[in-house]
Coordinates of C-alpha atoms in Angstrom, one line a residue:
M892 CA -17.9 -20.4 -1.3
L893 CA -16.4 -19.7 -4.7
T894 CA -15.1 -22.8 -6.5
E895 CA -12.9 -23.4 -9.6
Q896 CA -16.0 -24.7 -11.3
D897 CA -17.7 -21.3 -10.8
I898 CA -14.7 -19.5 -12.4
D899 CA -14.5 -22.0 -15.3
Q900 CA -18.2 -21.6 -16.1
C901 CA -17.9 -17.8 -16.2
L902 CA -14.9 -17.9 -18.5
K903 CA -16.5 -20.4 -20.9
M904 CA -19.6 -18.2 -21.4
L905 CA -17.8 -16.4 -24.3
D906 CA -16.3 -19.5 -26.0
G907 CA -17.3 -19.5 -29.7
I908 CA -19.7 -16.5 -29.5
Y909 CA -18.2 -15.0 -32.7
T910 CA -20.4 -17.5 -34.5
L911 CA -23.6 -16.0 -33.0
S912 CA -25.6 -13.0 -34.3
E913 CA -24.7 -9.6 -32.9
P914 CA -27.7 -9.4 -30.5
E915 CA -26.8 -12.9 -29.2
R916 CA -23.2 -12.0 -28.7
L917 CA -24.1 -8.9 -26.8
E918 CA -26.5 -10.8 -24.6
R919 CA -23.9 -13.4 -23.8
I920 CA -21.3 -10.6 -23.0
E921 CA -23.9 -9.0 -20.7
K922 CA -24.4 -12.4 -18.9
F923 CA -20.6 -12.8 -18.6
V924 CA -20.2 -9.3 -17.0
K925 CA -23.0 -10.1 -14.5
S926 CA -21.4 -13.4 -13.7
T927 CA -18.0 -11.7 -13.3
L928 CA -19.5 -9.2 -10.9
S929 CA -21.2 -11.9 -8.8
I930 CA -18.0 -13.9 -8.2
T931 CA -15.5 -11.0 -7.8
P932 CA -15.1 -9.6 -4.2
D933 CA -17.4 -6.6 -3.8
I934 CA -15.1 -3.7 -3.0
Y935 CA -18.0 -1.4 -2.5
S936 CA -19.2 -3.4 0.5
P937 CA -18.2 -1.9 3.9
K938 CA -17.9 -5.5 5.1
N939 CA -14.9 -6.0 2.7
L940 CA -12.1 -5.1 5.1
K941 CA -9.5 -7.3 3.6
Y942 CA -7.6 -5.2 1.0
L943 CA -5.5 -2.0 1.1
F944 CA -7.6 -0.5 -1.7
S945 CA -11.3 0.4 -1.3
Y946 CA -14.2 1.5 -3.5
P947 CA -13.1 4.1 -6.0
D948 CA -14.0 7.8 -5.8
P949 CA -16.8 8.4 -8.5
I950 CA -15.0 11.5 -9.8
G951 CA -11.9 9.4 -10.2
V952 CA -13.9 6.8 -12.1
F953 CA -15.2 9.5 -14.4
A954 CA -11.7 10.8 -15.0
D955 CA -10.5 7.3 -15.7
F956 CA -13.3 6.9 -18.3
V957 CA -12.5 10.2 -19.9
S958 CA -8.8 9.5 -20.2
N959 CA -9.4 6.0 -21.6
Y960 CA -11.9 7.3 -24.1
I961 CA -9.5 10.0 -25.3
N962 CA -6.8 7.3 -25.4
S963 CA -3.9 9.8 -25.4
N964 CA -0.3 8.8 -24.6
I965 CA 1.0 10.9 -21.6
H966 CA 4.6 10.9 -22.7
T967 CA 4.8 14.3 -24.4
E968 CA 3.0 17.6 -24.5
E969 CA 2.5 17.2 -28.2
C970 CA 0.5 14.0 -27.7
S971 CA -1.4 15.1 -24.6
P972 CA -1.3 18.9 -23.9
I973 CA -3.9 18.8 -21.1
F974 CA -3.0 15.5 -19.3
T975 CA 0.7 16.2 -19.1
R976 CA 0.0 19.6 -17.5
C977 CA -2.4 18.0 -15.1
E978 CA 0.3 15.6 -14.0
V979 CA 2.9 18.4 -13.5
E980 CA 0.4 20.4 -11.5
M981 CA -0.5 17.4 -9.4
V982 CA 3.2 16.8 -8.6
E983 CA 3.7 20.4 -7.7
T984 CA 0.7 20.2 -5.4
L985 CA 2.0 17.1 -3.6
L986 CA 5.7 18.1 -3.2
P987 CA 5.1 20.6 -0.3
L988 CA 2.7 18.1 1.4
V989 CA 5.6 15.7 1.9
G990 CA 8.3 18.2 2.6
Y991 CA 10.0 18.4 -0.8
P992 CA 9.4 22.0 -1.8
E993 CA 12.2 22.0 -4.4
G994 CA 11.6 18.4 -5.6
D995 CA 10.1 16.7 -8.6
G996 CA 8.0 13.6 -9.3
I997 CA 6.5 11.3 -11.8
F998 CA 3.3 9.2 -11.7
Y999 CA 3.5 5.4 -12.1
P1000 CA 0.8 2.7 -12.4
G1001 CA 1.7 1.3 -9.0
G1002 CA 4.0 1.2 -6.0
T1003 CA 6.1 -1.7 -7.4
L1004 CA 7.3 0.4 -10.4
S1005 CA 7.8 3.4 -8.2
N1006 CA 10.0 1.4 -5.8
L1007 CA 11.9 0.0 -8.8
A1008 CA 12.5 3.6 -9.9
S1009 CA 13.8 4.5 -6.5
V1010 CA 16.4 1.7 -6.5
F1011 CA 17.4 2.7 -10.0
L1012 CA 18.0 6.3 -8.9
A1013 CA 20.1 5.1 -6.0
V1014 CA 22.3 3.0 -8.3
Q1015 CA 22.7 6.0 -10.7
R1016 CA 23.7 8.3 -7.9
A1017 CA 26.1 5.9 -6.2
K1018 CA 28.0 5.2 -9.5
V1019 CA 29.9 2.3 -7.8
N1020 CA 30.6 -1.3 -8.7
L1021 CA 27.4 -3.2 -8.3
G1022 CA 29.3 -6.1 -6.9
Q1023 CA 30.4 -3.9 -4.0
S1024 CA 27.0 -2.4 -3.5
V1025 CA 24.5 -3.3 -0.7
I1026 CA 20.9 -2.4 -0.1
L1027 CA 19.3 -2.9 3.3
I1028 CA 15.6 -3.7 3.6
S1029 CA 13.6 -4.9 6.6
D1030 CA 11.7 -8.1 7.1
H1031 CA 8.4 -6.1 6.6
S1032 CA 9.5 -4.3 3.4
H1033 CA 7.2 -4.9 0.4
Y1034 CA 8.6 -7.7 -1.7
S1035 CA 8.8 -5.3 -4.7
V1036 CA 11.9 -3.5 -3.1
E1037 CA 13.9 -6.8 -3.1
K1038 CA 12.7 -7.5 -6.6
A1039 CA 13.8 -4.1 -7.7
A1040 CA 17.3 -4.6 -6.4
I1041 CA 17.6 -7.9 -8.2
I1042 CA 16.4 -6.2 -11.5
C1043 CA 19.0 -3.5 -11.0
G1044 CA 21.7 -6.1 -10.7
I1045 CA 22.4 -5.8 -6.9
K1046 CA 23.2 -9.2 -5.4
N1047 CA 24.0 -8.0 -1.8
I1048 CA 20.5 -7.6 -0.4
I1049 CA 20.6 -7.7 3.4
K1050 CA 17.5 -7.9 5.5
V1051 CA 17.2 -6.2 8.9
K1052 CA 15.2 -8.0 11.6
T1053 CA 12.0 -6.4 12.8
T1054 CA 10.9 -6.3 16.4
T1055 CA 7.7 -7.6 18.0
K1056 CA 6.4 -4.1 17.5
G1057 CA 6.7 -4.5 13.7
V1058 CA 9.5 -2.0 13.0
V1059 CA 13.2 -2.1 12.2
D1060 CA 15.3 -3.6 15.0
I1061 CA 17.8 -0.7 15.6
E1062 CA 20.5 -2.9 17.3
H1063 CA 20.4 -5.4 14.4
L1064 CA 20.6 -2.5 11.9
R1065 CA 23.7 -1.2 13.8
E1066 CA 25.4 -4.6 13.6
L1067 CA 24.7 -4.9 9.9
V1068 CA 25.9 -1.4 9.1
S1069 CA 29.1 -2.0 11.1
Q1070 CA 29.8 -5.3 9.2
I1071 CA 29.1 -3.6 5.9
K1072 CA 31.6 -0.9 6.8
A1073 CA 34.2 -3.5 7.9
D1074 CA 33.8 -5.4 4.7
N1075 CA 34.5 -2.3 2.6
L1076 CA 31.1 -2.6 0.9
N1077 CA 29.0 0.4 -0.2
L1078 CA 25.6 0.8 1.4
I1079 CA 23.7 2.6 -1.4
Y1080 CA 20.0 2.3 -0.4
F1081 CA 17.8 1.9 2.6
C1082 CA 14.0 1.6 2.5
C1083 CA 12.0 3.0 5.5
V1084 CA 8.6 1.4 5.6
M1085 CA 5.9 4.0 6.4
G1086 CA 2.8 1.9 6.9
S1087 CA 3.7 -1.8 6.6
T1088 CA 1.2 -4.0 4.6
T1089 CA 0.4 -6.3 7.4
L1090 CA 0.6 -4.2 10.6
G1091 CA 0.5 -0.6 9.3
T1092 CA 3.6 0.2 11.4
F1093 CA 6.1 3.0 10.7
D1094 CA 9.8 2.6 11.0
P1095 CA 11.7 4.8 13.5
V1096 CA 13.3 7.1 10.9
E1097 CA 15.3 9.4 13.2
K1098 CA 16.9 6.5 15.0
I1099 CA 17.8 4.8 11.6
L1100 CA 19.4 8.0 10.3
E1101 CA 21.4 8.4 13.5
I1102 CA 23.1 5.0 12.8
F1103 CA 24.0 6.1 9.3
Q1104 CA 25.5 9.3 10.7
E1105 CA 27.4 7.3 13.3
F1106 CA 29.1 5.3 10.6
A1107 CA 29.5 8.3 8.2
I1108 CA 27.5 6.8 5.3
K1109 CA 24.9 8.3 3.2
P1110 CA 22.7 5.7 1.4
W1111 CA 19.7 6.8 -0.7
I1112 CA 16.8 6.9 1.8
H1113 CA 13.5 5.8 0.3
F1114 CA 10.2 6.1 2.1
D1115 CA 7.8 3.4 1.1
A1116 CA 4.6 5.2 2.0
A1117 CA 2.5 3.5 -0.6
W1118 CA 0.1 2.5 2.1
G1119 CA 0.9 4.8 4.9
G1120 CA 0.8 8.0 2.9
G1121 CA -2.5 8.9 4.4
V1122 CA -0.6 10.4 7.3
Y1123 CA 0.3 13.4 5.1
F1124 CA -3.4 14.2 5.1
S1125 CA -3.9 13.7 8.8
E1126 CA -3.6 15.9 11.9
D1127 CA 0.0 14.6 12.2
A1128 CA 1.0 15.7 8.7
G1129 CA 3.5 18.3 10.0
F1130 CA 5.4 15.6 11.9
Y1131 CA 5.6 13.3 8.9
R1132 CA 6.6 16.2 6.5
K1133 CA 9.6 16.8 8.8
L1134 CA 10.5 13.2 8.7
S1135 CA 10.2 12.8 5.0
S1136 CA 12.3 15.9 4.4
L1137 CA 15.2 13.7 5.6
S1138 CA 14.7 11.2 2.8
D1139 CA 15.6 11.2 -0.9
S1140 CA 12.4 9.8 -2.3
I1141 CA 8.9 8.7 -1.4
V1142 CA 6.2 6.6 -3.0
L1143 CA 2.5 7.2 -2.4
D1144 CA -0.3 5.0 -3.7
F1145 CA -3.5 7.1 -4.0
H1146 CA -5.5 4.1 -5.1
K1147 CA -5.0 2.8 -1.6
F1148 CA -5.5 5.5 1.1
L1149 CA -7.4 8.1 -1.0
S1150 CA -9.5 5.6 -3.0
A1151 CA -8.4 6.8 -6.5
P1152 CA -9.3 4.2 -9.1
L1153 CA -6.6 1.6 -9.7
L1154 CA -3.8 2.4 -10.5
C1155 CA -2.5 5.8 -9.3
S1156 CA 1.0 6.0 -7.7
V1157 CA 3.6 8.7 -7.6
L1158 CA 7.3 8.7 -6.9
L1159 CA 8.5 12.1 -5.5
V1160 CA 12.2 13.0 -5.1
K1161 CA 13.7 15.7 -3.0
D1162 CA 16.3 16.7 -5.6
K1163 CA 14.6 17.5 -8.8
S1164 CA 17.8 17.0 -10.9
V1165 CA 17.9 13.3 -10.3
L1166 CA 14.9 12.2 -12.3
V1167 CA 16.4 13.3 -15.6
D1168 CA 19.8 11.9 -16.1
E1169 CA 21.8 10.5 -19.0
V1170 CA 20.2 7.1 -18.6
T1171 CA 16.5 7.8 -18.0
A1172 CA 16.6 10.6 -20.5
L1173 CA 18.0 8.7 -23.4
N1174 CA 16.6 11.0 -26.1
G1175 CA 14.6 9.2 -28.8
N1176 CA 14.5 12.1 -31.3
Y1177 CA 11.5 10.4 -33.0
L1178 CA 9.5 11.1 -29.8
F1179 CA 11.2 14.1 -28.1
T1180 CA 11.8 17.0 -30.4
S1181 CA 13.6 20.3 -29.8
N1182 CA 10.5 22.4 -30.2
Q1183 CA 8.7 20.6 -27.3
N1184 CA 8.6 22.0 -23.8
I1185 CA 10.8 19.6 -21.8
K1186 CA 8.8 20.3 -18.7
Y1187 CA 5.9 18.3 -20.2
S1188 CA 8.0 15.6 -21.9
L1189 CA 7.2 13.4 -18.9
S1190 CA 8.7 10.1 -20.3
L1191 CA 12.2 11.7 -20.1
K1192 CA 12.1 11.1 -16.4
S1193 CA 10.1 7.8 -16.3
L1194 CA 11.1 4.2 -16.7
Q1195 CA 8.2 4.0 -19.1
C1196 CA 7.7 5.5 -22.5
S1197 CA 4.0 5.0 -23.2
R1198 CA 2.0 6.1 -20.2
E1199 CA -1.7 6.4 -19.2
A1200 CA -3.2 9.5 -17.5
Y1201 CA -2.5 8.1 -14.0
A1202 CA -2.4 11.6 -12.4
F1203 CA -5.5 12.9 -14.1
K1204 CA -7.7 10.8 -11.8
L1205 CA -6.2 12.3 -8.7
W1206 CA -6.1 15.8 -10.3
L1207 CA -9.8 15.8 -11.0
M1208 CA -10.6 14.5 -7.6
F1209 CA -8.6 17.3 -6.0
K1210 CA -10.3 19.9 -8.3
H1211 CA -13.8 18.6 -7.4
H1212 CA -13.3 17.8 -3.7
G1213 CA -10.5 20.1 -2.5
L1214 CA -7.8 19.1 0.0
E1215 CA -10.0 19.4 3.1
H1216 CA -12.2 16.5 1.7
F1217 CA -9.3 14.2 1.8
Q1218 CA -8.2 15.3 5.2
N1219 CA -11.7 14.6 6.5
L1220 CA -11.6 11.2 4.8
I1221 CA -8.4 10.2 6.5
Q1222 CA -9.8 11.4 9.8
K1223 CA -12.9 9.2 9.2
Y1224 CA -10.7 6.2 8.8
Y1225 CA -8.9 6.9 12.1
E1226 CA -12.3 7.2 13.8
N1227 CA -13.2 3.8 12.3
Q1228 CA -10.1 2.4 13.8
E1229 CA -10.9 3.9 17.3
E1230 CA -14.5 2.7 17.1
L1231 CA -13.5 -0.9 16.3
I1232 CA -10.9 -1.0 19.0
N1233 CA -13.4 0.4 21.6
K1234 CA -15.9 -2.3 20.7
L1235 CA -13.3 -5.1 20.6
S1236 CA -12.9 -4.8 24.3
D1237 CA -12.9 -8.4 25.6
R1238 CA -10.7 -11.5 25.0
V1239 CA -8.5 -9.6 22.4
L1240 CA -4.8 -9.0 22.3
Y1241 CA -3.4 -6.7 19.6
V1242 CA -0.3 -7.7 17.6
V1243 CA 0.9 -4.1 17.9
E1244 CA -0.8 -1.0 19.1
P1245 CA -2.8 0.1 16.0
Q1246 CA -1.1 3.2 14.5
Y1247 CA -2.9 3.3 11.1
F1248 CA -5.9 1.6 9.5
N1249 CA -4.6 -1.9 10.1
V1250 CA -6.1 -3.6 13.2
G1251 CA -4.2 -6.9 13.8
L1252 CA -5.5 -9.0 16.7
W1253 CA -5.5 -12.4 18.4
F1254 CA -8.6 -13.7 20.1
I1255 CA -7.4 -15.4 23.3
P1256 CA -8.9 -18.8 24.3
K1257 CA -11.5 -18.5 27.0
E1258 CA -9.5 -20.5 29.5
M1259 CA -6.5 -18.2 29.3
E1260 CA -5.8 -14.8 30.9
V1261 CA -5.4 -11.9 28.4
K1262 CA -1.8 -11.0 29.1
E1263 CA 0.1 -7.8 28.1
T1264 CA 2.0 -9.3 25.2
I1265 CA 2.0 -12.4 23.1
T1266 CA 5.5 -13.3 24.4
D1267 CA 4.1 -13.7 27.9
Y1268 CA 2.5 -17.0 26.9
T1269 CA 4.1 -20.4 26.9
A1270 CA 4.7 -22.3 23.7
A1271 CA 1.8 -24.6 24.3
E1272 CA -0.5 -21.6 24.9
I1273 CA 0.8 -19.9 21.8
D1274 CA -0.1 -23.0 19.8
K1275 CA -3.7 -22.9 21.2
I1276 CA -4.0 -19.2 20.3
D1277 CA -2.8 -20.0 16.8
Q1278 CA -5.4 -22.8 16.4
L1279 CA -8.2 -20.7 17.8
N1280 CA -7.6 -17.8 15.4
L1281 CA -7.2 -20.1 12.4
A1282 CA -10.5 -21.7 13.3
I1283 CA -12.1 -18.2 13.6
Y1284 CA -10.6 -17.1 10.3
D1285 CA -11.7 -20.3 8.5
Q1286 CA -15.3 -19.8 9.7
I1287 CA -15.3 -16.2 8.5
V1288 CA -14.2 -17.3 5.1
K1289 CA -16.8 -20.1 5.1
D1290 CA -19.7 -17.8 6.1
G1291 CA -18.9 -15.0 3.7
F1292 CA -20.4 -12.4 6.0
M1293 CA -17.3 -10.2 5.8
K1294 CA -13.9 -10.3 4.3
V1295 CA -10.7 -10.0 6.4
N1296 CA -7.2 -11.3 6.1
S1297 CA -4.9 -13.4 8.3
Y1298 CA -1.1 -13.5 8.7
H1299 CA 1.8 -15.0 10.6
F1300 CA 4.3 -12.4 11.9
N1301 CA 7.8 -13.2 13.4
N1302 CA 6.9 -16.8 14.0
L1303 CA 4.0 -15.8 16.2
P1304 CA 0.4 -17.2 16.1
L1305 CA -1.7 -16.5 13.1
F1306 CA -3.6 -13.2 13.6
I1307 CA -6.6 -11.6 12.0
R1308 CA -6.1 -8.3 10.1
I1309 CA -9.0 -5.9 9.6
I1310 CA -8.5 -2.8 7.4
V1311 CA -10.9 0.0 8.3
H1312 CA -10.4 2.5 5.5
H1313 CA -13.8 2.3 4.0
G1314 CA -15.9 5.5 3.7
N1315 CA -19.2 3.6 4.0
L1316 CA -18.2 1.9 7.2
T1317 CA -20.6 3.2 9.8
T1318 CA -20.7 2.9 13.6
D1319 CA -23.7 0.6 13.3
M1320 CA -21.8 -1.6 10.8
I1321 CA -18.8 -1.8 13.1
S1322 CA -21.1 -2.9 15.9
E1323 CA -22.6 -5.6 13.6
I1324 CA -19.1 -6.8 12.6
V1325 CA -17.9 -7.0 16.2
A1326 CA -21.0 -8.9 17.3
Y1327 CA -20.4 -11.3 14.4
L1328 CA -16.7 -11.8 15.4
Y1329 CA -17.7 -12.6 19.0
K1330 CA -20.4 -15.0 17.8
I1331 CA -17.8 -16.9 15.9
Y1332 CA -15.5 -16.8 18.9
E1333 CA -18.2 -18.3 21.0
S1334 CA -19.0 -21.0 18.5
V1335 CA -15.4 -22.3 18.3
G1336 CA -14.5 -21.7 21.9
S1337 CA -14.1 -24.7 24.3
S1338 CA -15.7 -23.3 27.4
P1339 CA -18.4 -20.7 28.3
C1340 CA -17.5 -17.1 28.6
K1341 CA -19.3 -13.8 28.8
S1342 CA -20.9 -13.1 25.4
L1343 CA -20.8 -9.5 24.0
I1344 CA -23.6 -10.1 21.5

């Protein structure tokens, strides 16, 4: 198990090396790099099922190297005539995939900045007193959305409860919207979570929009599909395109579900006019001159000025692989999910029915019946389930055989989360992982039960 001492030893390898000869310095740096690799989680391992990002696409890595070597600023065409065009072309490729045929977009280094931009755009469109403005987010929204609202000066941030199925509680949403209306406040923004971080769940968009129609309000509807955006490359892409056509903006993180190198995120908007307004397009004439093609002056519609070639990584991946490759990749992840569920067939209760690449589960103690839902258990039984899964997770961390995560959700027992979007995850490897999990289950259980190993 990694210790603070291991980290300190690695960091101190380079202390004072400037006094050494050039060969000695390079030797010490090589040793430092090898040590760093040895104590950093191996994202290339198919047993690393903990994170929402996976091993990077080699073509994307090459593109990242090329753009960093060129070291061009992607804020204007003059500075970067190729990379700016690559970004515009990539945006134009993505817009019809999400149901925004007349929209626009801009790449950002991550979903957090993309979410910030969406809140900013909502504030600009509303043009109302911030003290009277409200945004609604659910309990399972990414924390960056709340942070974005605070940055934008919005103090009325109201959270909607989520159900035991991990989605927005529609009745609680109706109550909140009714109260907002009664208080003469302006609801300017709502974030629909499309693939939550913990459970991979998708909010019921149509039911949410029905409530807004019921109360005759039109907040900015943002889809946080930073993680769940893989659905636009799945067999259900048409259904999700129809849903997202009802929204105002959407964020997709390609360094998550399509394995582009970190970082590669895009904010797409349905109305192309909103990205360039009098605030975001404050014209620094020392950067943006009249003889430039405004289409490729990308920083005019970005919260940033200096920008890396975030889109070039994805652009070259699309050129090399083609769209069908990514559709097959997403299908492979769904097959991984189905394979894991089929093999986890005993003594397991799922937090929610897996919809995406998150598999969240509780192992149920041997002396208990596996019931239909977690709420069917008594408080004492829930406490035992919590203790069992904590013990299993602690053993997994101690062994180092694989990497998974654990969470609490809606005051329910701690559950184990397994992310299956790894292209190197084979059927045999899934069998090995399941066998290992049941071995741990047996070792921490209190009474004999049928072993699946």
